[in-house]
Amino acid sequence: MDFTLTPEQEEFRKIVHEFAQTVVAPRAEAMDRAEELDEEVLDQMAGMGLFGLPFPEEYGGMGADYLTLCLAIEELARVDSSVAITLEAGVGLGAMPIWRFGSEEQRRRWLPGLASGEQLAAFGLTEPGGGSDAGAVRTRARQDGDEWVIDGTKAFITNAGLRRSALATIAAATGTRPDGRPEVTNIVVPLGTPGFTLGRGYSKVGWHASDTRELVFDGCRVPLANTLGERGSGLANFLRTLEEGRIAIAALATGLCQGCVDECVKYARERHAFGRPIAAFQAVAFKIADMELRAHTARLAWYHAAAKLTAGQPFAKEAAIAKLYASEAAVTSAREAVQVHGGYGYVNEFPVARFYRDAKVLEIGEGTSEVMRILIGRSLGL
Ligand SMILES: Cc1cc2nc3c(=O)[nH]c(=O)nc-3n(C[C@H](O)[C@H](O)[C@H](O)COP(=O)(O)OP(=O)(O)OC[C@H]3O[C@@H](n4cnc5c(N)ncnc54)[C@H](O)[C@@H]3O)c2cc1C
């Protein structure tokens, strides 16, 4: 098995690496403090084609594979998780269901704007009543003539409140299945549709510059033509979207792990104690070696899952393993990175303090660690 990147993938990774280090990293602290992304950064990402990476050129995309998207996410997360999650949620969650499950007309209508990065999509599944039990959707869509009338609230939704936010792909209950559970259907709701309002942004522990808020639907009417995929297939389609998304979250977590290594190697060489650089103490060097070990292992895990996805093989178990391992590795590495920095690790000017705050959500979003263990257990027949 060969995990060597193709020359095109490696070239692209280097371009994003350079962009992340020279354009994103110098702005990361200010964006974190302002709790807002710099539109200039998003414009440049759009110009590089990042928002269209996995979509075919005929829809305005770059025609690259999912692994290439994940490479970009990893490199961005090495310096700034908020920027990385904006790309991940916009492309991997918001736009992807339109590409995977949309009709030809829907793809032509929405994908070019999203792929160009001029517009951004949000993915509306989670509700205030719960996220892990994704099938228990309470947001309702009632058919009235040739329209859906949507009522309900989505919670913790990424990317709905930016200047370029254009639409949300949501899951709504459109009836009741024979087993009593909701019949779930995906619907595209453009921002600005009467009856669709945005809640205030949450005050979060981390991912400060990433936009997260509630979506409120109150008698919101959209044409039936905005139905994405078959009526009733919405839960399966969103779960499939999340399966892929877990590979991207694992790549994001891997980037955070690698960022911890980058910062700690620099700091441990410069910082002196007892007349030597702290890197000379094995207790410190071993912590950094363990960070590199986790970053490397996490990368192999997500490369493996992405390779199976690209090959058209079942990848759900590998995606769950990669997401679970990489997110827990990120939390551990960020904690240790703060430790290596001593008191300065607890000060927001140092990237590792931000990494520490940003890491925790990786064990929660797109399926909690407990849900990942349930999925892995199920794959073993448990
Ligand atoms: C910053 C941020 C951004 C997000 N962005 C989005 C987005 O763009 N779109 C979107 O749809 N959602 C988004 N989410 C929501 C996220 O996916 C959910 O928070 C997550 O799925 C968990 O759901 P919950 O918060 O309702 O927790 P709950 O489901 O209420 O879980 C609470 C606890 O119970 C545990 N638990 C639940 N069920 C079980 C079980 N059967 N066995 C064992 N343990 C269990 C969980 O693991 C967890 O520890 C985001 C969340 C955050 C914090």
Short mmCIF file of C-alpha atoms and ligand atoms in Angstrom, two decimals:
data_model
loop_
_atom_site.label_atom_id
_atom_site.label_comp_id
_atom_site.label_asym_id
_atom_site.label_seq_id
_atom_site.Cartn_x
_atom_site.Cartn_y
_atom_site.Cartn_z
CA MET A 1 0.00 0.00 0.00
CA ASP A 2 1.47 3.33 -1.09
CA PHE A 3 0.42 6.60 0.55
CA THR A 4 2.75 8.77 -1.53
CA LEU A 5 0.94 11.83 -2.83
CA THR A 6 0.78 12.31 -6.59
CA PRO A 7 3.00 15.15 -7.93
CA GLU A 8 -0.16 17.30 -8.39
CA GLN A 9 -1.34 16.64 -4.83
CA GLU A 10 2.11 17.39 -3.40
CA GLU A 11 2.42 20.56 -5.46
CA PHE A 12 -1.00 21.72 -4.30
CA ARG A 13 -0.21 20.89 -0.66
CA LYS A 14 2.89 23.06 -0.88
CA ILE A 15 0.93 25.98 -2.35
CA VAL A 16 -1.63 25.82 0.46
CA HIS A 17 1.17 25.39 3.02
CA GLU A 18 2.84 28.58 1.77
CA PHE A 19 -0.47 30.46 1.79
CA ALA A 20 -1.27 29.26 5.32
CA GLN A 21 2.12 30.23 6.70
CA THR A 22 2.42 33.62 5.00
CA VAL A 23 -1.16 34.89 4.73
CA VAL A 24 -3.26 33.09 7.37
CA ALA A 25 -0.82 32.63 10.28
CA PRO A 26 0.01 36.35 10.65
CA ARG A 27 -3.73 37.17 10.88
CA ALA A 28 -4.80 34.23 13.06
CA GLU A 29 -4.52 35.88 16.46
CA ALA A 30 -6.35 39.02 15.32
CA MET A 31 -9.17 36.99 13.78
CA ASP A 32 -9.46 34.95 16.98
CA ARG A 33 -9.71 38.13 19.08
CA ALA A 34 -12.16 39.80 16.70
CA GLU A 35 -14.21 36.58 16.54
CA GLU A 36 -14.46 37.19 12.82
CA LEU A 37 -12.74 35.94 9.69
CA ASP A 38 -10.79 38.36 7.54
CA GLU A 39 -12.73 38.52 4.25
CA GLU A 40 -9.44 39.10 2.46
CA VAL A 41 -8.29 35.62 3.56
CA LEU A 42 -11.50 34.07 2.23
CA ASP A 43 -11.14 36.03 -1.03
CA GLN A 44 -7.65 34.65 -1.52
CA MET A 45 -8.82 31.11 -0.73
CA ALA A 46 -11.58 31.58 -3.30
CA GLY A 47 -9.03 32.81 -5.83
CA MET A 48 -6.98 29.65 -5.26
CA GLY A 49 -10.03 27.53 -6.06
CA LEU A 50 -10.18 25.95 -2.59
CA PHE A 51 -13.98 26.15 -2.37
CA GLY A 52 -14.38 24.23 -5.62
CA LEU A 53 -11.71 21.58 -5.10
CA PRO A 54 -13.77 18.36 -5.23
CA PHE A 55 -16.33 19.50 -7.82
CA PRO A 56 -15.99 18.92 -11.57
CA GLU A 57 -14.80 21.78 -13.74
CA GLU A 58 -18.11 21.94 -15.60
CA TYR A 59 -19.69 23.22 -12.34
CA GLY A 60 -16.89 25.70 -11.73
CA GLY A 61 -14.81 23.34 -9.60
CA MET A 62 -11.20 22.21 -9.76
CA GLY A 63 -11.95 18.55 -10.51
CA ALA A 64 -9.63 17.35 -7.74
CA ASP A 65 -10.33 14.47 -5.36
CA TYR A 66 -11.52 14.50 -1.76
CA LEU A 67 -7.99 13.81 -0.51
CA THR A 68 -6.78 17.06 -2.07
CA LEU A 69 -9.51 18.98 -0.25
CA CYS A 70 -8.38 17.33 2.99
CA LEU A 71 -4.74 18.22 2.30
CA ALA A 72 -5.78 21.88 2.07
CA ILE A 73 -7.79 21.60 5.30
CA GLU A 74 -4.82 20.00 7.10
CA GLU A 75 -2.40 22.73 6.01
CA LEU A 76 -4.79 25.51 7.03
CA ALA A 77 -5.47 23.90 10.42
CA ARG A 78 -1.74 23.78 11.06
CA VAL A 79 -2.03 27.52 11.70
CA ASP A 80 -5.74 28.32 12.10
CA SER A 81 -8.62 25.91 12.79
CA SER A 82 -11.31 28.57 12.25
CA VAL A 83 -10.22 29.12 8.67
CA ALA A 84 -9.92 25.37 8.12
CA ILE A 85 -13.41 24.60 9.47
CA THR A 86 -14.93 27.35 7.33
CA LEU A 87 -13.59 25.56 4.25
CA GLU A 88 -14.55 22.12 5.57
CA ALA A 89 -18.11 23.07 6.54
CA GLY A 90 -18.68 25.10 3.37
CA VAL A 91 -17.44 22.51 0.89
CA GLY A 92 -17.57 19.14 2.66
CA LEU A 93 -20.92 19.70 4.40
CA GLY A 94 -22.79 22.63 2.86
CA ALA A 95 -22.13 22.23 -0.88
CA MET A 96 -21.39 18.49 -1.03
CA PRO A 97 -25.04 17.30 -0.75
CA ILE A 98 -25.88 19.46 -3.79
CA TRP A 99 -23.12 17.74 -5.78
CA ARG A 100 -23.88 14.23 -4.50
CA PHE A 101 -27.67 14.27 -4.37
CA GLY A 102 -28.84 17.28 -6.38
CA SER A 103 -30.48 17.14 -9.82
CA GLU A 104 -28.60 18.41 -12.84
CA GLU A 105 -30.62 21.62 -12.68
CA GLN A 106 -29.83 22.12 -8.97
CA ARG A 107 -26.11 21.53 -9.54
CA ARG A 108 -26.05 24.09 -12.35
CA ARG A 109 -28.01 26.56 -10.28
CA TRP A 110 -26.02 26.45 -7.04
CA LEU A 111 -22.60 24.83 -7.50
CA PRO A 112 -20.83 27.47 -9.63
CA GLY A 113 -21.39 30.23 -7.04
CA LEU A 114 -20.33 27.94 -4.18
CA ALA A 115 -17.33 26.49 -6.03
CA SER A 116 -16.06 29.98 -6.85
CA GLY A 117 -16.11 30.90 -3.16
CA GLU A 118 -18.28 33.93 -3.89
CA GLN A 119 -21.00 32.12 -1.98
CA LEU A 120 -20.86 29.87 1.04
CA ALA A 121 -23.20 27.09 2.15
CA ALA A 122 -24.16 25.87 5.63
CA PHE A 123 -25.26 22.38 6.68
CA GLY A 124 -28.29 22.35 8.96
CA LEU A 125 -28.80 19.05 10.74
CA THR A 126 -28.34 19.57 14.50
CA GLU A 127 -31.24 20.93 16.54
CA PRO A 128 -31.46 22.38 20.05
CA GLY A 129 -33.00 19.08 21.22
CA GLY A 130 -30.02 16.97 20.12
CA GLY A 131 -27.38 16.20 17.52
CA SER A 132 -26.22 12.62 18.14
CA ASP A 133 -29.73 11.24 17.56
CA ALA A 134 -29.74 12.77 14.07
CA GLY A 135 -32.94 11.03 12.98
CA ALA A 136 -35.07 12.69 15.67
CA VAL A 137 -35.58 15.79 13.51
CA ARG A 138 -38.21 18.19 14.85
CA THR A 139 -37.97 20.92 12.21
CA ARG A 140 -41.03 20.29 10.07
CA ALA A 141 -41.67 20.96 6.38
CA ARG A 142 -45.31 20.81 5.36
CA GLN A 143 -46.28 20.66 1.71
CA ASP A 144 -48.61 23.44 0.58
CA GLY A 145 -49.25 23.33 -3.17
CA ASP A 146 -45.88 23.49 -4.87
CA GLU A 147 -44.10 24.83 -1.78
CA TRP A 148 -42.63 23.57 1.49
CA VAL A 149 -43.56 25.54 4.60
CA ILE A 150 -40.75 25.10 7.13
CA ASP A 151 -40.99 25.61 10.90
CA GLY A 152 -38.32 24.83 13.49
CA THR A 153 -34.83 25.65 14.74
CA LYS A 154 -31.36 24.36 13.88
CA ALA A 155 -28.58 24.73 16.46
CA PHE A 156 -24.78 25.09 16.20
CA ILE A 157 -24.75 25.73 12.45
CA THR A 158 -21.44 26.79 10.88
CA ASN A 159 -21.14 29.37 8.08
CA ALA A 160 -24.64 30.88 7.93
CA GLY A 161 -23.71 34.38 9.10
CA LEU A 162 -20.82 35.41 6.85
CA ARG A 163 -21.08 38.12 4.20
CA ARG A 164 -20.88 35.48 1.48
CA SER A 165 -23.26 32.97 3.14
CA ALA A 166 -25.89 32.15 0.54
CA LEU A 167 -27.88 29.07 1.51
CA ALA A 168 -28.36 26.26 3.98
CA THR A 169 -29.00 22.63 3.12
CA ILE A 170 -31.22 21.40 5.93
CA ALA A 171 -32.88 18.21 7.15
CA ALA A 172 -36.59 18.54 7.87
CA ALA A 173 -39.31 16.09 8.90
CA THR A 174 -41.76 15.82 6.03
CA GLY A 175 -43.88 13.04 7.50
CA THR A 176 -43.78 9.94 9.69
CA ARG A 177 -42.33 6.61 8.64
CA PRO A 178 -44.10 3.30 9.32
CA ASP A 179 -41.77 2.74 12.33
CA GLY A 180 -42.95 6.01 13.88
CA ARG A 181 -39.66 7.88 13.26
CA PRO A 182 -39.68 11.07 11.17
CA GLU A 183 -39.47 10.86 7.39
CA VAL A 184 -36.50 13.15 6.76
CA THR A 185 -36.01 15.18 3.59
CA ASN A 186 -33.22 17.57 2.59
CA ILE A 187 -34.22 21.03 1.42
CA VAL A 188 -32.11 23.94 0.16
CA VAL A 189 -33.12 27.21 1.82
CA PRO A 190 -31.50 30.37 0.43
CA LEU A 191 -30.61 33.06 2.97
CA GLY A 192 -32.97 36.00 2.77
CA THR A 193 -36.03 33.79 2.24
CA PRO A 194 -38.86 35.34 4.30
CA GLY A 195 -39.38 33.36 7.51
CA PHE A 196 -35.71 32.27 7.68
CA THR A 197 -33.76 34.25 10.27
CA LEU A 198 -30.34 33.84 11.87
CA GLY A 199 -29.80 33.70 15.61
CA ARG A 200 -26.91 35.45 17.35
CA GLY A 201 -23.46 33.86 17.09
CA TYR A 202 -22.55 31.67 20.07
CA SER A 203 -19.78 32.75 22.42
CA LYS A 204 -17.57 29.67 22.10
CA VAL A 205 -14.54 28.17 23.89
CA GLY A 206 -12.61 27.99 20.61
CA TRP A 207 -13.05 28.31 16.83
CA HIS A 208 -13.68 31.98 17.67
CA ALA A 209 -13.40 33.26 14.10
CA SER A 210 -15.67 30.56 12.71
CA ASP A 211 -19.33 31.55 12.45
CA THR A 212 -21.70 29.33 14.49
CA ARG A 213 -25.34 30.23 15.13
CA GLU A 214 -28.95 29.08 15.22
CA LEU A 215 -31.17 29.04 12.14
CA VAL A 216 -34.81 29.82 12.81
CA PHE A 217 -37.62 28.89 10.40
CA ASP A 218 -41.05 30.37 10.96
CA GLY A 219 -43.50 29.71 8.16
CA CYS A 220 -40.58 29.81 5.71
CA ARG A 221 -41.73 28.97 2.17
CA VAL A 222 -39.47 27.50 -0.50
CA PRO A 223 -40.46 25.78 -3.77
CA LEU A 224 -40.71 21.97 -3.81
CA ALA A 225 -38.03 22.27 -6.51
CA ASN A 226 -35.55 22.95 -3.67
CA THR A 227 -35.93 19.35 -2.44
CA LEU A 228 -32.51 17.73 -2.56
CA GLY A 229 -32.56 14.04 -3.43
CA GLU A 230 -35.63 11.85 -2.95
CA ARG A 231 -38.25 12.77 -0.38
CA GLY A 232 -37.51 10.60 2.69
CA SER A 233 -33.85 9.99 1.81
CA GLY A 234 -32.62 12.99 3.80
CA LEU A 235 -31.27 11.18 6.84
CA ALA A 236 -29.30 8.62 4.81
CA ASN A 237 -27.93 11.35 2.55
CA PHE A 238 -26.86 13.60 5.42
CA LEU A 239 -25.29 10.67 7.30
CA ARG A 240 -23.32 9.78 4.17
CA THR A 241 -22.22 13.45 3.95
CA LEU A 242 -21.07 13.29 7.58
CA GLU A 243 -19.15 10.04 6.94
CA GLU A 244 -17.06 11.85 4.34
CA GLY A 245 -16.87 14.92 6.55
CA ARG A 246 -15.25 12.86 9.30
CA ILE A 247 -12.23 12.29 7.06
CA ALA A 248 -11.94 16.05 6.62
CA ILE A 249 -12.28 16.63 10.39
CA ALA A 250 -9.54 14.04 10.93
CA ALA A 251 -7.35 15.99 8.47
CA LEU A 252 -8.15 19.20 10.35
CA ALA A 253 -7.21 17.54 13.66
CA THR A 254 -4.00 16.24 12.08
CA GLY A 255 -3.13 19.80 11.04
CA LEU A 256 -3.66 20.99 14.60
CA CYS A 257 -1.38 18.17 15.86
CA GLN A 258 1.30 19.21 13.35
CA GLY A 259 0.92 22.86 14.31
CA CYS A 260 1.67 21.86 17.92
CA VAL A 261 4.89 20.19 16.73
CA ASP A 262 5.86 23.28 14.68
CA GLU A 263 5.34 25.68 17.58
CA CYS A 264 6.98 23.45 20.20
CA VAL A 265 10.11 22.72 18.14
CA LYS A 266 10.62 26.48 17.67
CA TYR A 267 9.92 27.36 21.29
CA ALA A 268 11.92 24.53 22.88
CA ARG A 269 15.02 25.58 20.94
CA GLU A 270 14.70 29.24 21.93
CA ARG A 271 13.57 29.03 25.53
CA HIS A 272 16.34 28.50 28.08
CA ALA A 273 16.19 27.10 31.61
CA PHE A 274 19.04 26.05 33.87
CA GLY A 275 21.50 27.39 31.26
CA ARG A 276 20.26 25.24 28.37
CA PRO A 277 17.52 25.29 25.76
CA ILE A 278 14.55 23.38 27.20
CA ALA A 279 14.78 21.08 24.13
CA ALA A 280 17.88 19.62 25.80
CA PHE A 281 15.66 18.16 28.55
CA GLN A 282 14.37 14.78 27.52
CA ALA A 283 11.13 15.36 29.41
CA VAL A 284 10.42 18.18 26.93
CA ALA A 285 11.84 16.51 23.79
CA PHE A 286 9.81 13.35 24.49
CA LYS A 287 6.59 15.37 24.66
CA ILE A 288 7.36 16.80 21.23
CA ALA A 289 8.35 13.40 19.86
CA ASP A 290 4.98 12.07 21.04
CA MET A 291 3.23 14.97 19.27
CA GLU A 292 4.99 14.03 16.03
CA LEU A 293 4.00 10.40 16.59
CA ARG A 294 0.34 11.39 16.96
CA ALA A 295 0.40 13.69 13.91
CA HIS A 296 1.98 10.99 11.77
CA THR A 297 -0.41 8.26 12.91
CA ALA A 298 -3.45 10.52 12.52
CA ARG A 299 -2.35 11.38 8.98
CA LEU A 300 -2.01 7.72 8.02
CA ALA A 301 -5.49 7.09 9.40
CA TRP A 302 -7.16 9.81 7.34
CA TYR A 303 -5.11 9.04 4.20
CA HIS A 304 -6.32 5.45 4.46
CA ALA A 305 -9.97 6.47 4.81
CA ALA A 306 -9.65 8.99 1.94
CA ALA A 307 -7.97 6.39 -0.29
CA LYS A 308 -10.89 4.00 0.27
CA LEU A 309 -13.40 6.76 -0.47
CA THR A 310 -11.60 7.65 -3.71
CA ALA A 311 -11.43 3.97 -4.70
CA GLY A 312 -15.19 3.67 -4.24
CA GLN A 313 -14.80 1.19 -1.38
CA PRO A 314 -16.73 1.23 1.92
CA PHE A 315 -14.93 3.71 4.19
CA ALA A 316 -17.30 4.44 7.10
CA LYS A 317 -15.32 2.44 9.68
CA GLU A 318 -11.97 3.90 8.59
CA ALA A 319 -13.45 7.42 8.65
CA ALA A 320 -14.76 6.88 12.20
CA ILE A 321 -11.37 5.51 13.33
CA ALA A 322 -9.51 8.43 11.74
CA LYS A 323 -11.89 11.03 13.22
CA LEU A 324 -11.80 9.48 16.70
CA TYR A 325 -8.03 8.99 16.79
CA ALA A 326 -7.08 12.34 15.26
CA SER A 327 -9.45 14.41 17.41
CA GLU A 328 -8.31 12.80 20.65
CA ALA A 329 -4.69 13.16 19.49
CA ALA A 330 -5.29 16.87 18.84
CA VAL A 331 -6.67 17.42 22.34
CA THR A 332 -3.70 15.60 23.90
CA SER A 333 -1.11 17.34 21.73
CA ALA A 334 -2.59 20.80 22.36
CA ARG A 335 -2.55 20.19 26.12
CA GLU A 336 1.08 19.06 25.96
CA ALA A 337 2.01 21.97 23.69
CA VAL A 338 0.75 24.41 26.32
CA GLN A 339 2.83 22.54 28.90
CA VAL A 340 5.99 22.85 26.77
CA HIS A 341 5.38 26.62 26.59
CA GLY A 342 4.95 26.93 30.37
CA GLY A 343 3.23 30.20 31.39
CA TYR A 344 3.43 31.59 27.87
CA GLY A 345 1.34 28.66 26.70
CA TYR A 346 -1.53 30.14 28.70
CA VAL A 347 -1.27 33.51 26.96
CA ASN A 348 -3.35 34.10 23.86
CA GLU A 349 -0.52 35.65 21.84
CA PHE A 350 1.00 32.19 21.56
CA PRO A 351 -0.69 29.99 18.95
CA VAL A 352 -0.69 26.94 21.25
CA ALA A 353 -3.15 28.68 23.62
CA ARG A 354 -5.55 29.00 20.68
CA PHE A 355 -4.85 25.42 19.60
CA TYR A 356 -5.77 24.28 23.12
CA ARG A 357 -9.15 26.06 22.93
CA ASP A 358 -9.73 24.97 19.31
CA ALA A 359 -8.98 21.27 19.84
CA LYS A 360 -11.84 20.26 22.15
CA VAL A 361 -14.68 20.71 19.66
CA LEU A 362 -13.04 18.12 17.40
CA GLU A 363 -14.21 15.45 19.86
CA ILE A 364 -17.79 16.78 19.54
CA GLY A 365 -18.62 18.03 16.02
CA GLU A 366 -19.60 15.71 13.14
CA GLY A 367 -20.20 12.90 15.60
CA THR A 368 -18.92 12.78 19.18
CA SER A 369 -16.16 10.42 20.31
CA GLU A 370 -18.86 8.26 21.92
CA VAL A 371 -20.75 8.04 18.62
CA MET A 372 -17.49 7.11 16.82
CA ARG A 373 -16.96 4.28 19.32
CA ILE A 374 -20.53 3.11 18.75
CA LEU A 375 -19.90 3.02 14.96
CA ILE A 376 -16.59 1.18 15.33
CA GLY A 377 -18.21 -1.26 17.77
CA ARG A 378 -21.05 -1.88 15.33
CA SER A 379 -18.55 -2.66 12.58
CA LEU A 380 -17.30 -5.42 14.89
CA GLY A 381 -20.84 -6.76 15.30
CA LEU A 382 -21.21 -5.33 18.83
C1 LIG B 1 -18.65 24.78 17.01
C2 LIG B 1 -19.65 23.80 16.51
C3 LIG B 1 -19.98 23.79 15.15
C4 LIG B 1 -20.96 22.91 14.67
N1 LIG B 1 -21.34 22.97 13.35
C5 LIG B 1 -22.41 22.23 12.94
C6 LIG B 1 -22.94 22.39 11.61
O1 LIG B 1 -22.41 23.14 10.79
N2 LIG B 1 -24.04 21.67 11.26
C7 LIG B 1 -24.65 20.82 12.13
O2 LIG B 1 -25.66 20.22 11.76
N3 LIG B 1 -24.17 20.64 13.40
C8 LIG B 1 -23.07 21.33 13.81
N4 LIG B 1 -22.60 21.17 15.10
C9 LIG B 1 -23.31 20.29 16.01
C10 LIG B 1 -22.54 19.03 16.38
O3 LIG B 1 -22.48 18.16 15.28
C11 LIG B 1 -23.24 18.43 17.60
O4 LIG B 1 -22.94 19.27 18.71
C12 LIG B 1 -22.82 17.00 17.89
O5 LIG B 1 -23.28 16.13 16.89
C13 LIG B 1 -23.34 16.50 19.25
O6 LIG B 1 -24.70 16.75 19.38
P1 LIG B 1 -25.24 17.49 20.72
O7 LIG B 1 -24.41 18.71 20.91
O8 LIG B 1 -26.69 17.68 20.59
O9 LIG B 1 -24.91 16.50 21.87
P2 LIG B 1 -25.85 15.29 22.37
O10 LIG B 1 -26.25 14.46 21.21
O11 LIG B 1 -26.91 15.84 23.24
O12 LIG B 1 -24.81 14.46 23.25
C14 LIG B 1 -24.46 14.84 24.59
C15 LIG B 1 -23.51 13.78 25.14
O13 LIG B 1 -24.19 12.51 25.18
C16 LIG B 1 -23.45 11.55 24.45
N5 LIG B 1 -24.37 10.61 23.79
C17 LIG B 1 -25.46 10.90 23.05
N6 LIG B 1 -26.01 9.77 22.59
C18 LIG B 1 -25.24 8.75 23.04
C19 LIG B 1 -25.31 7.32 22.92
N7 LIG B 1 -26.26 6.71 22.20
N8 LIG B 1 -24.35 6.59 23.54
C20 LIG B 1 -23.36 7.19 24.24
N9 LIG B 1 -23.25 8.53 24.41
C21 LIG B 1 -24.19 9.29 23.81
C22 LIG B 1 -22.65 12.34 23.43
O14 LIG B 1 -21.53 11.61 22.96
C23 LIG B 1 -22.27 13.56 24.26
O15 LIG B 1 -21.16 13.26 25.06
C24 LIG B 1 -21.58 22.00 15.57
C25 LIG B 1 -21.21 22.00 16.92
C26 LIG B 1 -20.28 22.88 17.40
C27 LIG B 1 -19.95 22.87 18.87
#
